[in-house]
PDB file of C-alpha atoms in Angstrom:
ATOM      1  CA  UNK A   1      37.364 129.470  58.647  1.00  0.00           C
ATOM      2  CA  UNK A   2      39.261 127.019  61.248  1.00  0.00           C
ATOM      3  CA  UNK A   3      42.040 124.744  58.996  1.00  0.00           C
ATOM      4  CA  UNK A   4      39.777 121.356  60.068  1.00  0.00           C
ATOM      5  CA  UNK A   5      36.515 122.897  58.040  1.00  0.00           C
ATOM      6  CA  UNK A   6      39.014 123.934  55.268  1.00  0.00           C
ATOM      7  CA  UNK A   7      40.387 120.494  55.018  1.00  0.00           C
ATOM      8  CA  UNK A   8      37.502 119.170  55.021  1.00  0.00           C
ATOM      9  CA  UNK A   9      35.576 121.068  52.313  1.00  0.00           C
ATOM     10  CA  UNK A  10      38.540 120.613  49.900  1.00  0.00           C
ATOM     11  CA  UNK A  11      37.960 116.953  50.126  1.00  0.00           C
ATOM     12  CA  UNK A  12      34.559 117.222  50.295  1.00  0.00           C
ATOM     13  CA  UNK A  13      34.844 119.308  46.893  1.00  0.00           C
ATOM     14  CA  UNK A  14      37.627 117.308  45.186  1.00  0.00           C
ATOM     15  CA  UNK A  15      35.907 114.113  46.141  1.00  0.00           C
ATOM     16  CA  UNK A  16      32.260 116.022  44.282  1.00  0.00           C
ATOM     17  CA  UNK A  17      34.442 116.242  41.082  1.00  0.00           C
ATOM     18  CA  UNK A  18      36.438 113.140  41.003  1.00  0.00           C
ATOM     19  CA  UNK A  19      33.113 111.062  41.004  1.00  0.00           C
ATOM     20  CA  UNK A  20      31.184 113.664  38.511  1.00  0.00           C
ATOM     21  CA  UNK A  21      33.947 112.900  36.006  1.00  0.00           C
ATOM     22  CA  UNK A  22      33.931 109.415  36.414  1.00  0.00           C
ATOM     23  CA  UNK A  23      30.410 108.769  36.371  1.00  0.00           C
ATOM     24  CA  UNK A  24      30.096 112.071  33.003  1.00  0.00           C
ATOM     25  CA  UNK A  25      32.537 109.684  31.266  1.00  0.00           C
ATOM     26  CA  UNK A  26      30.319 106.945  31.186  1.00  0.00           C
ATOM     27  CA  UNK A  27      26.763 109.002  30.792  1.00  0.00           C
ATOM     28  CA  UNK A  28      26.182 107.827  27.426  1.00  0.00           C
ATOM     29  CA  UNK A  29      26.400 104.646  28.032  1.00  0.00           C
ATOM     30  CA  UNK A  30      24.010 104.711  31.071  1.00  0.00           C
ATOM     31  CA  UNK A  31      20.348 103.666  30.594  1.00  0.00           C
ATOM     32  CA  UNK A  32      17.788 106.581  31.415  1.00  0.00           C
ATOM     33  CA  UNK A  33      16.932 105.418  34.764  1.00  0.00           C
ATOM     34  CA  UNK A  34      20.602 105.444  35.540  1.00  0.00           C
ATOM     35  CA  UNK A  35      20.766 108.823  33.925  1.00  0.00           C
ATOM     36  CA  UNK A  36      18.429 110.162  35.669  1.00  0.00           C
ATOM     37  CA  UNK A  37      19.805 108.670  39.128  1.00  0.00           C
ATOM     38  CA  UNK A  38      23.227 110.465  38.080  1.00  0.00           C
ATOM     39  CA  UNK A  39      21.446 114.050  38.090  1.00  0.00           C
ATOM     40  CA  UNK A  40      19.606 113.677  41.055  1.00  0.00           C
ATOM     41  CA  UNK A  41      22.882 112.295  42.850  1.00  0.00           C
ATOM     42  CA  UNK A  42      24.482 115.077  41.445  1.00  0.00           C
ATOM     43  CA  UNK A  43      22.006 118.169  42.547  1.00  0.00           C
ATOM     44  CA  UNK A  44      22.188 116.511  46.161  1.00  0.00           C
ATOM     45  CA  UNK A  45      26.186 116.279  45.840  1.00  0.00           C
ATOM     46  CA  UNK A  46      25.500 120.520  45.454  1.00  0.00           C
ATOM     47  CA  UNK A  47      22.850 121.125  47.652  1.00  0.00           C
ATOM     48  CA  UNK A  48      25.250 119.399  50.401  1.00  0.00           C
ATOM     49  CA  UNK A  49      28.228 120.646  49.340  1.00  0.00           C
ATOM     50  CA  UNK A  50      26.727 124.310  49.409  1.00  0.00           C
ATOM     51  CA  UNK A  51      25.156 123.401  52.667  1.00  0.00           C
ATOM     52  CA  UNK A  52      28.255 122.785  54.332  1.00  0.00           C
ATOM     53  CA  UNK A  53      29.980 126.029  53.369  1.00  0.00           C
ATOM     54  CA  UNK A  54      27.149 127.783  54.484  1.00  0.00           C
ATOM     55  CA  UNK A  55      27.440 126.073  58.108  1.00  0.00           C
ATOM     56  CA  UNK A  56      30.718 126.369  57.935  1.00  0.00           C
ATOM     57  CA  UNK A  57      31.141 130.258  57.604  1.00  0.00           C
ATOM     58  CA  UNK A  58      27.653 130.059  60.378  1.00  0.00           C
ATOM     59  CA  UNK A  59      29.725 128.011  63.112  1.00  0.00           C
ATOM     60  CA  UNK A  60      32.631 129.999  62.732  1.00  0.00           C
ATOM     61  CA  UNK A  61      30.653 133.073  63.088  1.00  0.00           C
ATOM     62  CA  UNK A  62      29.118 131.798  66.360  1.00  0.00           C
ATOM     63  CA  UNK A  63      31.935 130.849  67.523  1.00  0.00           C
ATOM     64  CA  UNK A  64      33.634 134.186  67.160  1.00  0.00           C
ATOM     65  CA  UNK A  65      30.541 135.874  68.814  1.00  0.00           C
ATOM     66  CA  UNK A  66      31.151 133.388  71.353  1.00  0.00           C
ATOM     67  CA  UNK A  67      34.473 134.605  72.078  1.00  0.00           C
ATOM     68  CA  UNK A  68      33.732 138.433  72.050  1.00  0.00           C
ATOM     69  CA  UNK A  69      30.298 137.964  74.346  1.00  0.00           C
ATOM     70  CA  UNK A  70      32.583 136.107  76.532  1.00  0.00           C
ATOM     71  CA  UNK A  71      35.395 138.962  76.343  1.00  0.00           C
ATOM     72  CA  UNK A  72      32.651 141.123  77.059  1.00  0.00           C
ATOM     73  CA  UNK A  73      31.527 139.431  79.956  1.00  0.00           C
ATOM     74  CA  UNK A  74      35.547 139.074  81.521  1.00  0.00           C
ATOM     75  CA  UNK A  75      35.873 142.896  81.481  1.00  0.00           C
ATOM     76  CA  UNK A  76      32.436 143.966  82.890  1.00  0.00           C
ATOM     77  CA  UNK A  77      32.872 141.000  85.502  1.00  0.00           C
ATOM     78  CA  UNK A  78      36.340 142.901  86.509  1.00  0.00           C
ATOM     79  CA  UNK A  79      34.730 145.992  86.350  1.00  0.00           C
ATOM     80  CA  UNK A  80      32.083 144.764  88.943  1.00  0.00           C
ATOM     81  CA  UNK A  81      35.253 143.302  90.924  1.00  0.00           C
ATOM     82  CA  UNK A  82      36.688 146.430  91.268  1.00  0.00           C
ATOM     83  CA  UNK A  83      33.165 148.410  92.146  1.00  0.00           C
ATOM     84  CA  UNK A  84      33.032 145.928  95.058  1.00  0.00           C
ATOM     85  CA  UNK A  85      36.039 145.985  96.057  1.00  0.00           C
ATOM     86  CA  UNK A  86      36.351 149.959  96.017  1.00  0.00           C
ATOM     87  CA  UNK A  87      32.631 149.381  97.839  1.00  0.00           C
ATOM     88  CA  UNK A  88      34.113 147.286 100.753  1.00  0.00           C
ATOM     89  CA  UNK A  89      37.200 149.234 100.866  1.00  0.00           C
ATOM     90  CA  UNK A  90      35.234 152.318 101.908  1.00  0.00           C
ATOM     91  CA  UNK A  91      32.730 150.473 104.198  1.00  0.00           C
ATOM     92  CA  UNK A  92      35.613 149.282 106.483  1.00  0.00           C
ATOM     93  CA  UNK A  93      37.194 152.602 106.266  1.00  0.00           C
ATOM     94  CA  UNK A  94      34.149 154.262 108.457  1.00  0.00           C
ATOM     95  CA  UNK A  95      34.570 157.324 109.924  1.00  0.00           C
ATOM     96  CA  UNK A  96      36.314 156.132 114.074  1.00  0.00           C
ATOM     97  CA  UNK A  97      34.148 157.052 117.064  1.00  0.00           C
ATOM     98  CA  UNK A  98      35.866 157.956 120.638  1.00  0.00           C
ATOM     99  CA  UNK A  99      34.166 157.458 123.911  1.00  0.00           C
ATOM    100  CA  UNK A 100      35.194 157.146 127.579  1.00  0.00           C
ATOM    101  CA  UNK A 101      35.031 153.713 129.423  1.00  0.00           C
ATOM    102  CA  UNK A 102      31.777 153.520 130.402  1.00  0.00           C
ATOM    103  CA  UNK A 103      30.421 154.598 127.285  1.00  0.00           C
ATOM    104  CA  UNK A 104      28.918 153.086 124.544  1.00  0.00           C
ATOM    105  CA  UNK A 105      29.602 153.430 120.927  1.00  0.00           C
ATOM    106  CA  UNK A 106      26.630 152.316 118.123  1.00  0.00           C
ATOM    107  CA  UNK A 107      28.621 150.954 115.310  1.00  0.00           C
ATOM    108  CA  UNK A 108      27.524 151.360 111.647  1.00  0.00           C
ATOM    109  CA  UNK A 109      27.505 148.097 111.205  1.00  0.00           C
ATOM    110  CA  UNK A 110      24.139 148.184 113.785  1.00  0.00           C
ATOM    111  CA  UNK A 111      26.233 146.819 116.777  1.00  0.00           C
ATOM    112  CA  UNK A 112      26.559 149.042 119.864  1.00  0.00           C
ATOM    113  CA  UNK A 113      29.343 148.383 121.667  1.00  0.00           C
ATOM    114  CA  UNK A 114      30.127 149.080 125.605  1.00  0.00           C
ATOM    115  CA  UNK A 115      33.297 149.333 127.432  1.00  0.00           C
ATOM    116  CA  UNK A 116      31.982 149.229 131.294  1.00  0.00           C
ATOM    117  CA  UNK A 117      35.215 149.109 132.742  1.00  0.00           C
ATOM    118  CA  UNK A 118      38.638 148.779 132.636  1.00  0.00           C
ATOM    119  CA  UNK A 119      40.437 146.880 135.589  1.00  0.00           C
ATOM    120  CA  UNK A 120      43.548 147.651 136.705  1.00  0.00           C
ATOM    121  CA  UNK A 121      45.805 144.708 137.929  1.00  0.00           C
ATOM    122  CA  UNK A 122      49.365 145.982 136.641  1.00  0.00           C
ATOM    123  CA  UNK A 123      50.513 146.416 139.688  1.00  0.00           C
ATOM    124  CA  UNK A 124      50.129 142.815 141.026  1.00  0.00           C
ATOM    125  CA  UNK A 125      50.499 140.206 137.431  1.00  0.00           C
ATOM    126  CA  UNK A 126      50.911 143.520 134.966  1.00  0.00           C
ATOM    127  CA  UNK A 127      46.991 142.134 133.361  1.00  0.00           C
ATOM    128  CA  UNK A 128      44.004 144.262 132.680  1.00  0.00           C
ATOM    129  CA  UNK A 129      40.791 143.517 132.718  1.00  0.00           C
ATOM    130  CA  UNK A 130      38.346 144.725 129.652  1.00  0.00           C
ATOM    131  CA  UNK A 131      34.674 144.567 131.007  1.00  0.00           C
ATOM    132  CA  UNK A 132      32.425 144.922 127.901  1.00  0.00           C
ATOM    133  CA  UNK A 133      29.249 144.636 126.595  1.00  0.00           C
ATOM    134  CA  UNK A 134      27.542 143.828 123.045  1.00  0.00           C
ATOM    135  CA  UNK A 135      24.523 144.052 121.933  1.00  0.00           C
ATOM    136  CA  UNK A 136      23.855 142.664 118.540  1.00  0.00           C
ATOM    137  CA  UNK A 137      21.104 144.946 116.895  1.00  0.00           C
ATOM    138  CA  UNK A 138      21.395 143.184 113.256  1.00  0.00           C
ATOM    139  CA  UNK A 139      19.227 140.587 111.552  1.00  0.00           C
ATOM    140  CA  UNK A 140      21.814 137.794 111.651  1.00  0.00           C
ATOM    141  CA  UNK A 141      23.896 136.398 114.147  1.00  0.00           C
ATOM    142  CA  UNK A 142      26.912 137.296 115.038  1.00  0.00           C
ATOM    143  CA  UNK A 143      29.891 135.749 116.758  1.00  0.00           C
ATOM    144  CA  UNK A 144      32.868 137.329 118.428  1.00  0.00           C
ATOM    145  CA  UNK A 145      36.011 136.127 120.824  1.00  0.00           C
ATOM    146  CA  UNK A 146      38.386 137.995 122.994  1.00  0.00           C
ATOM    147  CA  UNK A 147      40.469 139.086 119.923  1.00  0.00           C
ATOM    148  CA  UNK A 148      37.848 141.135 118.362  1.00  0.00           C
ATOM    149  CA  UNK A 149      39.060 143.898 121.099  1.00  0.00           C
ATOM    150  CA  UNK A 150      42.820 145.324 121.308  1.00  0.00           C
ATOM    151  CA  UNK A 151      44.319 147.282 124.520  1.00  0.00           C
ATOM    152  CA  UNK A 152      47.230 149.736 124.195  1.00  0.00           C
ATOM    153  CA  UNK A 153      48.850 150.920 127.692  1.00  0.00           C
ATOM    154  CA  UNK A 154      50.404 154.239 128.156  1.00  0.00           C
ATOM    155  CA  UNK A 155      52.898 154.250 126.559  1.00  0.00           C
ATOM    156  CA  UNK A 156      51.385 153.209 123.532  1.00  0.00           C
ATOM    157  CA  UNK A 157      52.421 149.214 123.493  1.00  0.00           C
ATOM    158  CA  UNK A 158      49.509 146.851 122.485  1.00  0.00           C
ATOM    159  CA  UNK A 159      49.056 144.072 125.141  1.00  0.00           C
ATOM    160  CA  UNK A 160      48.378 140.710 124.118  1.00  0.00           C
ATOM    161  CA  UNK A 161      45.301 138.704 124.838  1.00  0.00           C
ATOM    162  CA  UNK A 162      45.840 135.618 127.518  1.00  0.00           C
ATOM    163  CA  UNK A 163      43.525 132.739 127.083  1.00  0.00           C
ATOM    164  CA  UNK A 164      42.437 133.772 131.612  1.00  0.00           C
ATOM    165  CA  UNK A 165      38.460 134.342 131.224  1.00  0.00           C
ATOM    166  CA  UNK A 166      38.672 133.900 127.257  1.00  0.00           C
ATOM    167  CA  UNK A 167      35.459 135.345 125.249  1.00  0.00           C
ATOM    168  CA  UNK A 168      34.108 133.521 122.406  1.00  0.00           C
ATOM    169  CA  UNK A 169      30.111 134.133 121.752  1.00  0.00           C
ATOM    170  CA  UNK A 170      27.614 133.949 118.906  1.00  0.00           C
ATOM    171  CA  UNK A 171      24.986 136.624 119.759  1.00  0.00           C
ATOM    172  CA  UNK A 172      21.321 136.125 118.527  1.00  0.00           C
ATOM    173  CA  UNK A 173      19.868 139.031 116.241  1.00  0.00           C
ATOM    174  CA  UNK A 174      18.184 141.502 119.043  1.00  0.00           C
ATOM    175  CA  UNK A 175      20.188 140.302 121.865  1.00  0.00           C
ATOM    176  CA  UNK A 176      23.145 140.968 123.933  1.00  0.00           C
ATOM    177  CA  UNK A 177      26.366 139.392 125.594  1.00  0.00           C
ATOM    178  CA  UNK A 178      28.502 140.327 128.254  1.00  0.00           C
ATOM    179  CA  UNK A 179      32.112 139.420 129.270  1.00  0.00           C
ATOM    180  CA  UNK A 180      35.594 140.426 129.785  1.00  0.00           C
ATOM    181  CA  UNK A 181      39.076 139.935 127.768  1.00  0.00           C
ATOM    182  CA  UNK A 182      42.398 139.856 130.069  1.00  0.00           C
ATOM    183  CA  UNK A 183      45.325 141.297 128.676  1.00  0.00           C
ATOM    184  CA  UNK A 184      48.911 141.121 129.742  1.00  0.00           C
ATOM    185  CA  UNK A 185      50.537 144.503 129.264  1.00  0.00           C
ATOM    186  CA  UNK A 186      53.792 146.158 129.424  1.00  0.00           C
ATOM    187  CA  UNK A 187      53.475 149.029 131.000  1.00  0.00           C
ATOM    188  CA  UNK A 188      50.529 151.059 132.932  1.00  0.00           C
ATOM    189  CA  UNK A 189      48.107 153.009 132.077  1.00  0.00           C
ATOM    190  CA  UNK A 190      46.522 155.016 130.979  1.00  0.00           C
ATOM    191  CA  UNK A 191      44.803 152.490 128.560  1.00  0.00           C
ATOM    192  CA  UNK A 192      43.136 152.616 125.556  1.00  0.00           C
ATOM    193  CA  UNK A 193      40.241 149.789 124.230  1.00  0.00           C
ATOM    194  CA  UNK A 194      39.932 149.394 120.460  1.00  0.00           C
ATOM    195  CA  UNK A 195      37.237 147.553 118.577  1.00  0.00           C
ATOM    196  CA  UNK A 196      37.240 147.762 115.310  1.00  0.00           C
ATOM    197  CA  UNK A 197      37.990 151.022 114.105  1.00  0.00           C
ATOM    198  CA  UNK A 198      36.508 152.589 117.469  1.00  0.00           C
ATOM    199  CA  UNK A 199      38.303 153.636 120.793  1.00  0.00           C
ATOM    200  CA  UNK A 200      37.669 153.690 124.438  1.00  0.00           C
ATOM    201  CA  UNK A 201      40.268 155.446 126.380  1.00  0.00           C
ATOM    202  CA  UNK A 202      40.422 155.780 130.690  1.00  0.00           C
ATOM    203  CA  UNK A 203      42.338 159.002 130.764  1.00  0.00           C
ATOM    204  CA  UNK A 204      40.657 161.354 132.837  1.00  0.00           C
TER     205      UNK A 204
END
């Protein structure tokens, strides 16, 4: 029991026996109606008093319940957490797919994918072009820009994406979008076009 309800029913049971004396002292004096309104004041004074230790010890009890169900609840809601987490973990992990430019890769996540060409302007500004295609076979739509795709050059340096001919599409479920991403490299090729977790190289 919580020190508020103990306070509480000590007064509450002092406070029965202060008056009982008081009003036992002066019983023999009373007049029967009186005496009779002194017993049935006094069987209510039980019946409540007993009442309230009874809810007392009930409240208390709910309220611990209340704190284990919601223990209970905390560790299977971390439990779940982790279960998710380990589930997403392993869904981005998929296994990686390899293809030539020119090929296209069908994603697990029901994209396909299609590097059509890779265009070579080193030489001249040191860019490359990434000529792509996707085709979006989910049930939602799905948008993606210019840095969904990465290029590495030959010697293994990522090149970074220039804002010349930027991509940035939402693709209907069922549909498809074409387009290219320029990157400015360091060196030449050959190059290799990631995507997720999927490559596209144009070494012979």
């Amino acid at each position: 029991m919580s020190s508020g309800y103990l306070v509480v029913s000590l007064l509450c049971f002092w406070g029965f026996w202060v008056v009982g004396l008081f009003l036992l002292m002066r019983f023999k004096d009373m007049k029967l109606t009186s005496r009779l309104s002194y017993l049935a004041a006094t069987i209510l004074l039980l019946v409540g008093t007993g009442f309230f230790f009874m809810k007392s010890g009930f409240v208390q009890k709910d309220i611990v319940m209340s704190k284990e169900e919601f223990r209970h609840e905390l560790e299977k809601s971390f439990e779940d957490g982790i279960k998710e987490g380990a589930k997403m973990k392993s869904d981005y992990t998929t296994i990686e797919k390899e293809a030539k430019i020119g090929e296209s890769i069908e994603l697990d996540s029901g994209l396909a994918v299609d590097v059509k060409e890779v265009v070579d302007h080193y030489a001249e500004s040191g860019q490359v072009v990434v000529d792509f295609t996707i085709a979006n076979n989910t049930v939602h739509h799905q948008r993606f820009t210019g840095y969904d795709f990465s290029l590495y050059d030959g010697e293994g340096h990522k090149g970074r994406v220039t804002e010349e001919l930027f991509y940035s599409e939402t693709v209907a479920p069922g549909k498809k979008s074409s387009g290219q991403v320029v990157f400015q490299t360091e060196n030449a090729g050959p190059y290799e076009v990631h995507f997720e977790k999927n490559t596209w190289s144009s070494e012979k």
